[in-house]
Tab-separated table of N, CA and C in Angstrom:
chain	number	residue	atom	x	y	z
A	10	MET	N	89.284	96.672	85.561
A	10	MET	CA	90.513	97.423	85.687
A	10	MET	C	91.683	96.429	85.718
A	11	LYS	N	92.701	96.690	84.901
A	11	LYS	CA	93.891	95.837	84.888
A	11	LYS	C	94.868	96.306	85.961
A	12	VAL	N	95.392	95.342	86.708
A	12	VAL	CA	96.395	95.643	87.734
A	12	VAL	C	97.550	94.654	87.603
A	13	THR	N	98.729	95.114	87.947
A	13	THR	CA	99.923	94.281	87.866
A	13	THR	C	100.207	93.649	89.218
A	14	VAL	N	100.422	92.340	89.200
A	14	VAL	CA	100.769	91.589	90.409
A	14	VAL	C	102.231	91.178	90.299
A	15	ILE	N	103.005	91.517	91.304
A	15	ILE	CA	104.412	91.129	91.379
A	15	ILE	C	104.498	89.829	92.166
A	16	MET	N	105.080	88.801	91.542
A	16	MET	CA	105.272	87.507	92.189
A	16	MET	C	106.767	87.335	92.426
A	17	GLU	N	107.138	87.018	93.676
A	17	GLU	CA	108.563	86.871	93.960
A	17	GLU	C	108.804	85.886	95.094
A	18	LYS	N	110.022	85.357	95.080
A	18	LYS	CA	110.448	84.461	96.153
A	18	LYS	C	111.327	85.265	97.098
A	19	ALA	N	110.993	85.201	98.379
A	19	ALA	CA	111.749	85.931	99.395
A	19	ALA	C	112.980	85.134	99.826
A	20	LYS	N	113.870	85.787	100.515
A	20	LYS	CA	115.099	85.138	100.977
A	20	LYS	C	114.821	84.024	101.984
A	21	ASP	N	113.667	84.089	102.671
A	21	ASP	CA	113.330	83.040	103.636
A	21	ASP	C	112.744	81.791	102.972
A	22	GLY	N	112.625	81.824	101.625
A	22	GLY	CA	112.145	80.664	100.886
A	22	GLY	C	110.658	80.686	100.589
A	23	TYR	N	109.923	81.612	101.181
A	23	TYR	CA	108.493	81.712	100.925
A	23	TYR	C	108.235	82.619	99.728
A	24	TYR	N	107.063	82.465	99.144
A	24	TYR	CA	106.673	83.251	97.980
A	24	TYR	C	105.643	84.294	98.393
A	25	SER	N	105.678	85.416	97.688
A	25	SER	CA	104.680	86.448	97.937
A	25	SER	C	104.252	87.052	96.612
A	26	CYS	N	103.081	87.626	96.635
A	26	CYS	CA	102.604	88.375	95.484
A	26	CYS	C	101.822	89.567	96.015
A	27	PHE	N	101.897	90.652	95.290
A	27	PHE	CA	101.179	91.848	95.710
A	27	PHE	C	100.834	92.688	94.496
A	28	VAL	N	99.737	93.407	94.614
A	28	VAL	CA	99.306	94.279	93.537
A	28	VAL	C	100.170	95.532	93.582
A	29	GLU	N	100.819	95.794	92.470
A	29	GLU	CA	101.735	96.924	92.359
A	29	GLU	C	100.983	98.263	92.348
A	30	ASP	N	99.792	98.267	91.778
A	30	ASP	CA	99.017	99.487	91.613
A	30	ASP	C	98.276	99.850	92.903
A	31	ASP	N	97.997	101.134	93.073
A	31	ASP	CA	97.184	101.578	94.201
A	31	ASP	C	95.728	101.241	93.916
A	32	LEU	N	95.093	100.586	94.873
A	32	LEU	CA	93.688	100.241	94.731
A	32	LEU	C	92.885	101.116	95.687
A	33	PRO	N	91.706	101.528	95.272
A	33	PRO	CA	90.898	102.402	96.130
A	33	PRO	C	90.399	101.680	97.376
A	34	GLY	N	90.922	102.066	98.519
A	34	GLY	CA	90.422	101.550	99.781
A	34	GLY	C	91.050	100.288	100.326
A	35	PHE	N	91.901	99.618	99.581
A	35	PHE	CA	92.509	98.395	100.117
A	35	PHE	C	93.775	98.036	99.361
A	36	GLY	N	94.615	97.259	100.017
A	36	GLY	CA	95.794	96.682	99.391
A	36	GLY	C	95.506	95.213	99.152
A	37	LEU	N	96.304	94.586	98.345
A	37	LEU	CA	96.034	93.192	98.021
A	37	LEU	C	97.352	92.451	97.908
A	38	SER	N	97.482	91.358	98.688
A	38	SER	CA	98.705	90.560	98.645
A	38	SER	C	98.385	89.130	99.049
A	39	GLY	N	99.359	88.246	98.806
A	39	GLY	CA	99.219	86.853	99.186
A	39	GLY	C	100.578	86.253	99.481
A	40	PHE	N	100.576	85.194	100.284
A	40	PHE	CA	101.817	84.553	100.709
A	40	PHE	C	101.634	83.046	100.726
A	41	GLY	N	102.739	82.296	100.523
A	41	GLY	CA	102.647	80.848	100.577
A	41	GLY	C	103.975	80.151	100.403
A	42	ASP	N	103.940	78.833	100.536
A	42	ASP	CA	105.128	77.994	100.385
A	42	ASP	C	105.545	77.870	98.928
A	43	THR	N	104.598	78.112	98.004
A	43	THR	CA	104.859	78.048	96.571
A	43	THR	C	104.273	79.300	95.921
A	44	ALA	N	104.670	79.550	94.687
A	44	ALA	CA	104.108	80.684	93.961
A	44	ALA	C	102.605	80.485	93.774
A	45	GLU	N	102.199	79.266	93.503
A	45	GLU	CA	100.773	78.974	93.329
A	45	GLU	C	99.994	79.252	94.617
A	46	ALA	N	100.549	78.849	95.766
A	46	ALA	CA	99.882	79.081	97.049
A	46	ALA	C	99.767	80.577	97.337
A	47	ALA	N	100.802	81.344	97.008
A	47	ALA	CA	100.754	82.797	97.206
A	47	ALA	C	99.670	83.417	96.337
A	48	LYS	N	99.578	82.970	95.089
A	48	LYS	CA	98.550	83.486	94.182
A	48	LYS	C	97.160	83.134	94.700
A	49	GLU	N	96.957	81.905	95.119
A	49	GLU	CA	95.664	81.490	95.662
A	49	GLU	C	95.299	82.302	96.898
A	50	ASP	N	96.272	82.582	97.755
A	50	ASP	CA	96.046	83.381	98.957
A	50	ASP	C	95.601	84.796	98.581
A	51	MET	N	96.254	85.389	97.593
A	51	MET	CA	95.888	86.733	97.149
A	51	MET	C	94.482	86.741	96.547
A	52	LEU	N	94.167	85.744	95.724
A	52	LEU	CA	92.843	85.682	95.101
A	52	LEU	C	91.745	85.473	96.151
A	53	GLU	N	92.036	84.721	97.190
A	53	GLU	CA	91.081	84.547	98.287
A	53	GLU	C	90.875	85.877	99.022
A	54	ALA	N	91.950	86.624	99.249
A	54	ALA	CA	91.841	87.943	99.879
A	54	ALA	C	91.005	88.889	99.010
A	55	TYR	N	91.190	88.829	97.703
A	55	TYR	CA	90.405	89.652	96.774
A	55	TYR	C	88.917	89.294	96.866
A	56	LYS	N	88.628	87.999	96.899
A	56	LYS	CA	87.241	87.543	97.028
A	56	LYS	C	86.623	88.089	98.320
A	57	GLU	N	87.373	88.005	99.414
A	57	GLU	CA	86.879	88.499	100.701
A	57	GLU	C	86.661	90.013	100.669
A	58	MET	N	87.580	90.751	100.013
A	58	MET	CA	87.426	92.210	99.913
A	58	MET	C	86.172	92.560	99.112
A	59	LYS	N	85.898	91.823	98.061
A	59	LYS	CA	84.696	92.076	97.270
A	59	LYS	C	83.437	91.822	98.109
A	60	GLU	N	83.442	90.768	98.919
A	60	GLU	CA	82.307	90.470	99.783
A	60	GLU	C	82.083	91.584	100.804
A	61	ILE	N	83.170	92.096	101.370
A	61	ILE	CA	83.073	93.198	102.336
A	61	ILE	C	82.505	94.444	101.659
A	62	GLN	N	82.989	94.737	100.448
A	62	GLN	CA	82.490	95.912	99.721
A	62	GLN	C	80.994	95.788	99.435
A	63	VAL	N	80.537	94.609	99.073
A	63	VAL	CA	79.113	94.386	98.818
A	63	VAL	C	78.316	94.609	100.102
A	64	GLU	N	78.800	94.050	101.217
A	64	GLU	CA	78.120	94.215	102.503
A	64	GLU	C	78.024	95.673	102.909
A	65	GLU	N	79.040	96.467	102.563
A	65	GLU	CA	79.058	97.890	102.906
A	65	GLU	C	78.334	98.754	101.873
A	66	GLY	N	77.771	98.104	100.847
A	66	GLY	CA	77.044	98.839	99.824
A	66	GLY	C	77.925	99.609	98.862
A	67	LYS	N	79.182	99.246	98.795
A	67	LYS	CA	80.125	99.917	97.899
A	67	LYS	C	80.141	99.224	96.542
A	68	GLU	N	80.556	99.976	95.538
A	68	GLU	CA	80.701	99.407	94.210
A	68	GLU	C	81.907	98.464	94.196
A	69	VAL	N	81.727	97.309	93.600
A	69	VAL	CA	82.785	96.304	93.554
A	69	VAL	C	83.569	96.465	92.258
A	70	SER	N	84.869	96.659	92.386
A	70	SER	CA	85.746	96.754	91.217
A	70	SER	C	86.165	95.362	90.780
A	71	GLU	N	85.919	95.036	89.523
A	71	GLU	CA	86.409	93.774	88.983
A	71	GLU	C	87.818	94.021	88.466
A	72	LEU	N	88.751	93.229	88.937
A	72	LEU	CA	90.149	93.400	88.564
A	72	LEU	C	90.580	92.302	87.600
A	73	GLU	N	91.409	92.688	86.651
A	73	GLU	CA	92.052	91.735	85.751
A	73	GLU	C	93.534	91.754	86.104
A	74	PHE	N	94.065	90.607	86.466
A	74	PHE	CA	95.441	90.536	86.952
A	74	PHE	C	96.419	90.220	85.831
A	75	ILE	N	97.499	90.967	85.808
A	75	ILE	CA	98.639	90.726	84.926
A	75	ILE	C	99.804	90.403	85.853
A	76	TYR	N	100.413	89.236	85.658
A	76	TYR	CA	101.444	88.764	86.584
A	76	TYR	C	102.846	89.012	86.047
A	77	LYS	N	103.697	89.569	86.921
A	77	LYS	CA	105.126	89.739	86.639
A	77	LYS	C	105.873	88.888	87.657
A	78	TYR	N	106.685	87.972	87.159
A	78	TYR	CA	107.379	87.014	88.017
A	78	TYR	C	108.863	87.318	88.100
A	79	ASP	N	109.454	87.036	89.264
A	79	ASP	CA	110.902	86.951	89.282
A	79	ASP	C	111.245	85.551	88.772
A	80	MET	N	112.503	85.310	88.499
A	80	MET	CA	112.927	84.050	87.874
A	80	MET	C	112.499	82.828	88.697
A	81	GLN	N	112.708	82.883	90.011
A	81	GLN	CA	112.409	81.725	90.850
A	81	GLN	C	110.910	81.441	90.912
A	82	SER	N	110.112	82.472	91.092
A	82	SER	CA	108.669	82.240	91.187
A	82	SER	C	108.089	81.804	89.847
A	83	PHE	N	108.643	82.289	88.736
A	83	PHE	CA	108.160	81.882	87.418
A	83	PHE	C	108.334	80.384	87.214
A	84	PHE	N	109.536	79.885	87.475
A	84	PHE	CA	109.781	78.461	87.241
A	84	PHE	C	109.165	77.589	88.329
A	85	ASP	N	108.853	78.157	89.488
A	85	ASP	CA	108.100	77.406	90.490
A	85	ASP	C	106.644	77.290	90.047
A	86	TYR	N	106.057	78.390	89.605
A	86	TYR	CA	104.657	78.384	89.197
A	86	TYR	C	104.444	77.543	87.932
A	87	PHE	N	105.337	77.707	86.966
A	87	PHE	CA	105.249	76.953	85.717
A	87	PHE	C	106.237	75.793	85.756
A	88	SER	N	106.102	74.967	86.779
A	88	SER	CA	107.070	73.894	87.030
A	88	SER	C	107.080	72.836	85.931
A	89	PHE	N	106.075	72.816	85.073
A	89	PHE	CA	106.051	71.865	83.970
A	89	PHE	C	107.053	72.238	82.882
A	90	LEU	N	107.581	73.472	82.910
A	90	LEU	CA	108.599	73.862	81.930
A	90	LEU	C	109.935	73.242	82.307
A	91	ASN	N	110.584	72.669	81.346
A	91	ASN	CA	111.892	72.073	81.547
A	91	ASN	C	112.945	73.186	81.483
A	92	VAL	N	113.570	73.475	82.609
A	92	VAL	CA	114.520	74.587	82.707
A	92	VAL	C	115.666	74.417	81.717
A	93	THR	N	116.152	73.197	81.553
A	93	THR	CA	117.247	72.940	80.625
A	93	THR	C	116.838	73.264	79.193
A	94	LYS	N	115.642	72.850	78.809
A	94	LYS	CA	115.167	73.109	77.447
A	94	LYS	C	114.933	74.604	77.223
A	95	VAL	N	114.404	75.302	78.211
A	95	VAL	CA	114.216	76.753	78.089
A	95	VAL	C	115.574	77.430	77.934
A	96	ALA	N	116.555	76.971	78.709
A	96	ALA	CA	117.908	77.532	78.610
A	96	ALA	C	118.469	77.328	77.210
A	97	GLU	N	118.328	76.130	76.678
A	97	GLU	CA	118.832	75.842	75.330
A	97	GLU	C	118.141	76.713	74.296
A	98	LEU	N	116.832	76.868	74.418
A	98	LEU	CA	116.077	77.702	73.493
A	98	LEU	C	116.511	79.168	73.591
A	99	ALA	N	116.895	79.596	74.787
A	99	ALA	CA	117.324	80.981	75.012
A	99	ALA	C	118.801	81.198	74.674
A	100	GLY	N	119.524	80.104	74.453
A	100	GLY	CA	120.958	80.233	74.177
A	100	GLY	C	121.769	80.502	75.429
A	101	ILE	N	121.311	79.942	76.542
A	101	ILE	CA	121.980	80.123	77.839
A	101	ILE	C	122.465	78.764	78.321
A	102	ASN	N	123.618	78.731	78.942
A	102	ASN	CA	124.153	77.505	79.516
A	102	ASN	C	123.145	76.940	80.529
A	103	PRO	N	122.707	75.683	80.370
A	103	PRO	CA	121.716	75.110	81.280
A	103	PRO	C	122.130	75.131	82.756
A	104	SER	N	123.404	74.930	83.024
A	104	SER	CA	123.878	74.975	84.411
A	104	SER	C	123.699	76.376	84.994
A	105	LEU	N	124.027	77.377	84.199
A	105	LEU	CA	123.848	78.767	84.642
A	105	LEU	C	122.366	79.065	84.842
A	106	MET	N	121.539	78.561	83.972
A	106	MET	CA	120.091	78.772	84.079
A	106	MET	C	119.555	78.175	85.372
A	107	ARG	N	120.039	76.995	85.746
A	107	ARG	CA	119.605	76.377	87.008
A	107	ARG	C	120.039	77.228	88.197
A	108	GLN	N	121.193	77.884	88.082
A	108	GLN	CA	121.620	78.795	89.145
A	108	GLN	C	120.675	79.991	89.251
A	109	TYR	N	120.222	80.498	88.099
A	109	TYR	CA	119.257	81.603	88.100
A	109	TYR	C	117.958	81.181	88.772
A	110	THR	N	117.456	80.002	88.394
A	110	THR	CA	116.154	79.572	88.897
A	110	THR	C	116.188	79.146	90.360
A	111	SER	N	117.366	78.812	90.865
A	111	SER	CA	117.475	78.451	92.281
A	111	SER	C	117.828	79.652	93.151
A	112	GLY	N	118.173	80.758	92.535
A	112	GLY	CA	118.510	81.962	93.293
A	112	GLY	C	119.964	82.071	93.695
A	113	VAL	N	120.792	81.138	93.234
A	113	VAL	CA	122.219	81.171	93.561
A	113	VAL	C	122.890	82.360	92.883
A	114	THR	N	122.489	82.621	91.638
A	114	THR	CA	123.043	83.709	90.839
A	114	THR	C	121.889	84.506	90.250
A	115	ASN	N	122.068	85.801	90.122
A	115	ASN	CA	121.046	86.642	89.498
A	115	ASN	C	121.393	86.877	88.034
A	116	ALA	N	120.370	86.816	87.204
A	116	ALA	CA	120.554	87.063	85.776
A	116	ALA	C	120.601	88.564	85.518
A	117	GLY	N	121.433	88.965	84.571
A	117	GLY	CA	121.468	90.354	84.137
A	117	GLY	C	120.346	90.608	83.144
A	118	GLN	N	120.181	91.856	82.759
A	118	GLN	CA	119.087	92.224	81.865
A	118	GLN	C	119.159	91.497	80.521
A	119	LYS	N	120.365	91.346	79.958
A	119	LYS	CA	120.489	90.646	78.680
A	119	LYS	C	120.005	89.202	78.798
A	120	GLN	N	120.346	88.547	79.907
A	120	GLN	CA	119.919	87.167	80.118
A	120	GLN	C	118.395	87.103	80.302
A	121	TYR	N	117.851	88.040	81.094
A	121	TYR	CA	116.396	88.090	81.266
A	121	TYR	C	115.706	88.247	79.915
A	122	ASP	N	116.246	89.111	79.082
A	122	ASP	CA	115.653	89.340	77.761
A	122	ASP	C	115.681	88.068	76.918
A	123	LYS	N	116.791	87.331	76.966
A	123	LYS	CA	116.883	86.071	76.219
A	123	LYS	C	115.834	85.068	76.717
A	124	ILE	N	115.685	84.990	78.015
A	124	ILE	CA	114.720	84.059	78.613
A	124	ILE	C	113.297	84.493	78.269
A	125	ARG	N	113.023	85.778	78.353
A	125	ARG	CA	111.698	86.304	78.024
A	125	ARG	C	111.323	85.963	76.584
A	126	VAL	N	112.250	86.169	75.656
A	126	VAL	CA	111.999	85.860	74.245
A	126	VAL	C	111.734	84.361	74.069
A	127	ALA	N	112.505	83.535	74.757
A	127	ALA	CA	112.304	82.079	74.661
A	127	ALA	C	110.928	81.689	75.199
A	128	VAL	N	110.519	82.271	76.320
A	128	VAL	CA	109.212	81.957	76.899
A	128	VAL	C	108.091	82.461	75.988
A	129	GLU	N	108.265	83.622	75.394
A	129	GLU	CA	107.268	84.131	74.444
A	129	GLU	C	107.138	83.194	73.245
A	130	ARG	N	108.255	82.661	72.798
A	130	ARG	CA	108.231	81.712	71.673
A	130	ARG	C	107.471	80.446	72.056
A	131	ILE	N	107.736	79.936	73.249
A	131	ILE	CA	107.027	78.753	73.741
A	131	ILE	C	105.529	79.044	73.818
A	132	SER	N	105.187	80.205	74.330
A	132	SER	CA	103.780	80.599	74.454
A	132	SER	C	103.085	80.631	73.099
A	133	LYS	N	103.734	81.220	72.117
A	133	LYS	CA	103.156	81.293	70.766
A	133	LYS	C	102.989	79.898	70.167
A	134	GLU	N	103.985	79.060	70.354
A	134	GLU	CA	103.914	77.711	69.796
A	134	GLU	C	102.799	76.904	70.468
A	135	LEU	N	102.663	77.064	71.776
A	135	LEU	CA	101.600	76.348	72.490
A	135	LEU	C	100.219	76.833	72.062
A	136	SER	N	100.063	78.134	71.897
A	136	SER	CA	98.747	78.655	71.525
A	136	SER	C	98.363	78.280	70.101
A	137	ALA	N	99.346	77.970	69.258
A	137	ALA	CA	99.070	77.577	67.872
A	137	ALA	C	98.901	76.071	67.722
A	138	ALA	N	99.208	75.322	68.758
A	138	ALA	CA	99.180	73.862	68.662
A	138	ALA	C	97.786	73.302	68.987
A	139	THR	N	97.424	72.256	68.255
A	139	THR	CA	96.182	71.518	68.549
A	139	THR	C	96.462	70.025	68.408
A	140	PHE	N	95.559	69.240	68.959
A	140	PHE	CA	95.633	67.790	68.768
A	140	PHE	C	94.271	67.189	68.915
């Protein structure tokens, strides 16, 4: 079963992720100092829930996670991406992009769309590349 995980950075500086969809019998979330730590925490909770379900003789649902990131958690998780280069590829001022990724300023929908298209382009280029 595919489920959507929302990854976001809270105002207190910590990251969280949670399954957006209703799951039968349990909720699923994770927290941490980084987006990666929050994801690992959630996956550990999922592993523990599966173990409990097995012990109780219940059927174990295998979940496939689809991640939706806010701007800050995306660039924290994919920290190898150069924010300036992504901004240039998206046609956004690099200084403004750094404000988006630090949470100083929020991007509007048009800006999000430009960034999404740029990231999709990077993804396609990476998947087509070999060495």
